[in-house]
Structure formats: structure tokens, C-alpha cells
Coordinates of C-alpha atoms and ligand atoms in Angstrom, one line a residue:
M582 CA -4.1 -57.0 -42.9
K583 CA -5.7 -53.9 -44.2
T584 CA -7.4 -51.9 -41.4
N585 CA -8.6 -48.8 -43.2
R586 CA -7.0 -46.9 -40.3
T587 CA -4.0 -44.6 -39.8
F588 CA -2.4 -43.0 -36.9
T589 CA -1.4 -39.3 -36.9
M590 CA 0.3 -36.9 -34.3
I591 CA -0.2 -33.1 -34.4
K592 CA 3.3 -32.2 -33.6
P593 CA 4.6 -29.7 -30.8
D594 CA 5.1 -27.0 -33.5
A595 CA 1.7 -27.2 -34.8
V596 CA 0.2 -27.3 -31.1
A597 CA 2.4 -24.4 -29.9
N598 CA 1.2 -22.2 -33.1
G599 CA -2.4 -22.9 -32.3
H600 CA -3.3 -25.1 -35.1
I601 CA -4.9 -28.1 -33.5
G602 CA -8.4 -26.9 -34.4
A603 CA -7.7 -26.2 -38.0
I604 CA -5.8 -29.5 -38.5
L605 CA -8.6 -31.6 -37.0
D606 CA -10.8 -29.4 -39.4
H607 CA -9.0 -30.4 -42.3
I608 CA -8.8 -34.0 -41.4
T609 CA -12.7 -34.3 -40.6
K610 CA -13.6 -32.5 -43.7
A611 CA -11.4 -34.9 -45.8
G612 CA -13.8 -37.5 -44.5
F613 CA -11.7 -39.4 -41.8
K614 CA -13.6 -40.5 -38.8
I615 CA -11.7 -40.1 -35.5
V616 CA -11.6 -43.3 -33.6
A617 CA -9.4 -42.1 -30.8
L618 CA -7.9 -38.8 -29.7
K619 CA -5.6 -37.6 -27.1
Y620 CA -3.9 -34.4 -25.9
T621 CA -0.4 -35.6 -24.3
A622 CA 3.0 -35.1 -24.3
L623 CA 6.1 -37.7 -25.2
S624 CA 9.0 -37.9 -22.7
A625 CA 12.4 -38.0 -24.5
Q626 CA 12.4 -41.8 -23.8
K627 CA 8.8 -42.2 -25.4
A628 CA 9.9 -40.2 -28.5
G629 CA 13.0 -42.3 -28.7
E630 CA 11.0 -45.3 -28.6
F631 CA 8.4 -44.1 -31.1
Y632 CA 10.8 -43.1 -33.7
A633 CA 13.3 -46.0 -33.0
V634 CA 13.2 -46.9 -36.6
H635 CA 15.2 -43.7 -37.4
S636 CA 17.7 -44.3 -34.4
E637 CA 20.8 -44.6 -37.1
R638 CA 19.7 -41.4 -38.9
G639 CA 21.6 -38.1 -38.4
F640 CA 18.3 -36.3 -37.4
Y641 CA 17.2 -38.7 -34.6
A642 CA 18.6 -36.9 -31.7
D643 CA 17.2 -33.5 -32.8
L644 CA 13.9 -35.4 -33.9
V645 CA 13.6 -36.8 -30.4
N646 CA 14.4 -33.6 -28.7
F647 CA 11.9 -31.7 -30.8
M648 CA 9.0 -34.3 -30.4
S649 CA 9.3 -34.1 -26.7
S650 CA 9.6 -30.3 -26.4
G651 CA 6.0 -29.7 -25.8
P652 CA 2.5 -31.3 -25.9
I653 CA 1.1 -33.2 -29.2
V654 CA -2.3 -34.6 -30.2
A655 CA -2.3 -38.4 -31.1
A656 CA -5.3 -39.7 -33.1
I657 CA -6.4 -42.9 -34.6
L658 CA -8.4 -42.2 -38.1
E659 CA -10.6 -44.2 -40.0
K660 CA -11.4 -44.0 -43.8
D661 CA -11.2 -46.2 -46.9
N662 CA -7.9 -46.2 -48.2
A663 CA -6.6 -44.4 -45.1
I664 CA -2.8 -44.6 -45.2
A665 CA -2.4 -43.3 -48.6
D666 CA -5.4 -40.6 -48.5
F667 CA -3.9 -39.3 -45.3
R668 CA -0.3 -39.1 -46.7
T669 CA -1.9 -37.1 -49.7
L670 CA -4.0 -34.8 -47.1
I671 CA -0.7 -33.9 -45.3
G672 CA 1.8 -33.8 -48.2
A673 CA 5.5 -34.3 -48.5
T674 CA 7.9 -34.7 -45.3
D675 CA 9.6 -31.6 -46.3
P676 CA 6.9 -28.7 -46.4
T677 CA 8.9 -27.1 -49.1
K678 CA 7.8 -29.9 -51.3
A679 CA 4.3 -30.3 -50.0
D680 CA 1.6 -29.6 -52.6
A681 CA -0.3 -26.4 -52.1
G682 CA -3.1 -26.8 -49.8
T683 CA -2.0 -30.0 -47.9
I684 CA -1.5 -29.7 -44.1
R685 CA 2.2 -29.6 -44.3
N686 CA 2.2 -26.9 -47.0
L687 CA -0.3 -24.6 -44.6
F688 CA 1.1 -25.4 -41.3
A689 CA 4.7 -27.0 -41.2
K690 CA 7.6 -25.1 -40.5
S691 CA 10.6 -27.3 -41.7
I692 CA 11.2 -31.0 -42.3
E693 CA 11.7 -31.7 -38.8
A694 CA 8.8 -29.5 -37.4
N695 CA 6.6 -30.7 -40.0
A696 CA 3.3 -30.2 -38.3
V697 CA 1.8 -33.8 -38.5
H698 CA 3.0 -37.5 -38.5
G699 CA 1.2 -39.9 -40.7
S700 CA 1.7 -43.8 -40.7
D701 CA 3.4 -45.3 -43.8
S702 CA 1.6 -48.7 -43.7
D703 CA -1.3 -50.6 -42.0
E704 CA 1.1 -52.6 -39.9
N705 CA 2.7 -49.5 -38.6
A706 CA -0.6 -47.7 -38.2
D707 CA -1.6 -50.7 -35.8
I708 CA 1.9 -50.5 -33.9
E709 CA 1.6 -46.5 -33.6
G710 CA -1.9 -46.8 -32.4
S711 CA -1.3 -49.2 -30.0
F712 CA 1.7 -47.0 -28.4
F713 CA -1.0 -44.4 -27.4
F714 CA -4.4 -46.2 -26.9
S715 CA -5.8 -49.1 -25.2
A716 CA -8.7 -50.9 -26.6
F717 CA -11.1 -48.8 -24.2
E718 CA -10.0 -45.6 -26.0
R719 CA -11.1 -46.4 -29.3
F720 CA -14.6 -45.8 -30.6
Ligands
CMP369 P1 7.4 -38.2 -39.6 O1 6.2 -38.3 -40.8 O2 6.7 -38.1 -38.4 O3 8.6 -39.4 -39.8 C1 9.8 -39.3 -39.3 C2 10.1 -37.8 -39.0 O4 11.6 -37.4 -39.0 C3 9.7 -37.0 -40.1 O5 8.2 -36.7 -39.9 C4 10.5 -35.7 -39.7 O6 9.8 -34.8 -38.6 C5 11.5 -36.1 -39.5 N1 12.9 -36.0 -40.4 C6 12.5 -37.0 -41.7 N2 13.6 -36.6 -42.5 C7 14.2 -35.4 -41.9 C8 15.6 -34.8 -42.2 N3 16.0 -35.1 -43.2 N4 16.0 -33.8 -41.3 C9 15.3 -33.7 -40.1 N5 14.1 -34.3 -39.6 C10 13.6 -35.2 -40.6

């Protein structure tokens, strides 16, 4: 099912460094409509659930620790070709490999503290959006 929606988080590093406004500005100027938006925090348990797909990876424990270290902004975004266009907008997972002008190139600190998350498929966008938002929180 193609939804033209993606899910993002502004991660604890970018929130702590005061980049919420600048990142949302990049997102909306790139043509994404905000369908849902929430300033919240993940417990270690919730961060572990969100990233369960990576539970066998060596970086999992550190990732869970980092993602529960402070507040985040969660959002569902809408645009034609949302998944691919958002991944282009944010750049490579490793900010040293992210193209100039991408969100991770501008705001990320490291491969772990990489400023933003972006869904990798329509199916995962739906699962991840539903992790944070009820039907009454989407507009
Ligand atoms: P994200 O797009 O949120 O999806 C999985 C996250 O795991 C990724 O961003 C990074 O924050 C983190 N990650 C991926 N690869 C590594 C790695 N090699 N070392 C540390 N963290 C990683």
C-alpha cells in the first residue's frame, strides 16, 4: 500500500542543540505537510521496541541509550513520493557521507546521533507512525 506518508523523529542530539525549528523549516520548505506532530520522550523500553529490528546489531544498546537520553519530536509527514524524497532530504545515515545541504549534513553529530530518523518503506512508515500517534492526532 503506497501512502505518500513517512514518519520522522528529530533525535535527542538535534533537540538538545536547539535545531527543532530549523529542521522543521527544512522539512516544510521541501514540500512536506505535517500530518501529526508531538514533543515527547522515549523510555529505554520504548526506544528498544521502536528499534527492535536492530536488536542483533552491535550498536543496539548504545542506540537505545541515546534515543532515551532526552526529548524527541515525532512527526508524520505527507508528500508525493514521501519515503524517497524524505531520505534524500535527510541524507545518508552517516553524516560524514551525507550530501551537502542535507539535514544530517547540517545538523548531525555522528552515525548514532544523526539528528533525524526517516522511515525506509511505506509499511514501516505506517507502523512507526502508529507507534506514536492515534487516529485522533492525525490531520
Ligand atoms: P535511523 O535512521 O534512526 O535508523 C537506525 C539507527 O541506528 C540509525 O538511524 C542510527 O542512529 C543508528 N545506526 C545505524 N548504523 C549505526 C552504526 N554503525 N553505529 C551506530 N549507530 C548506528
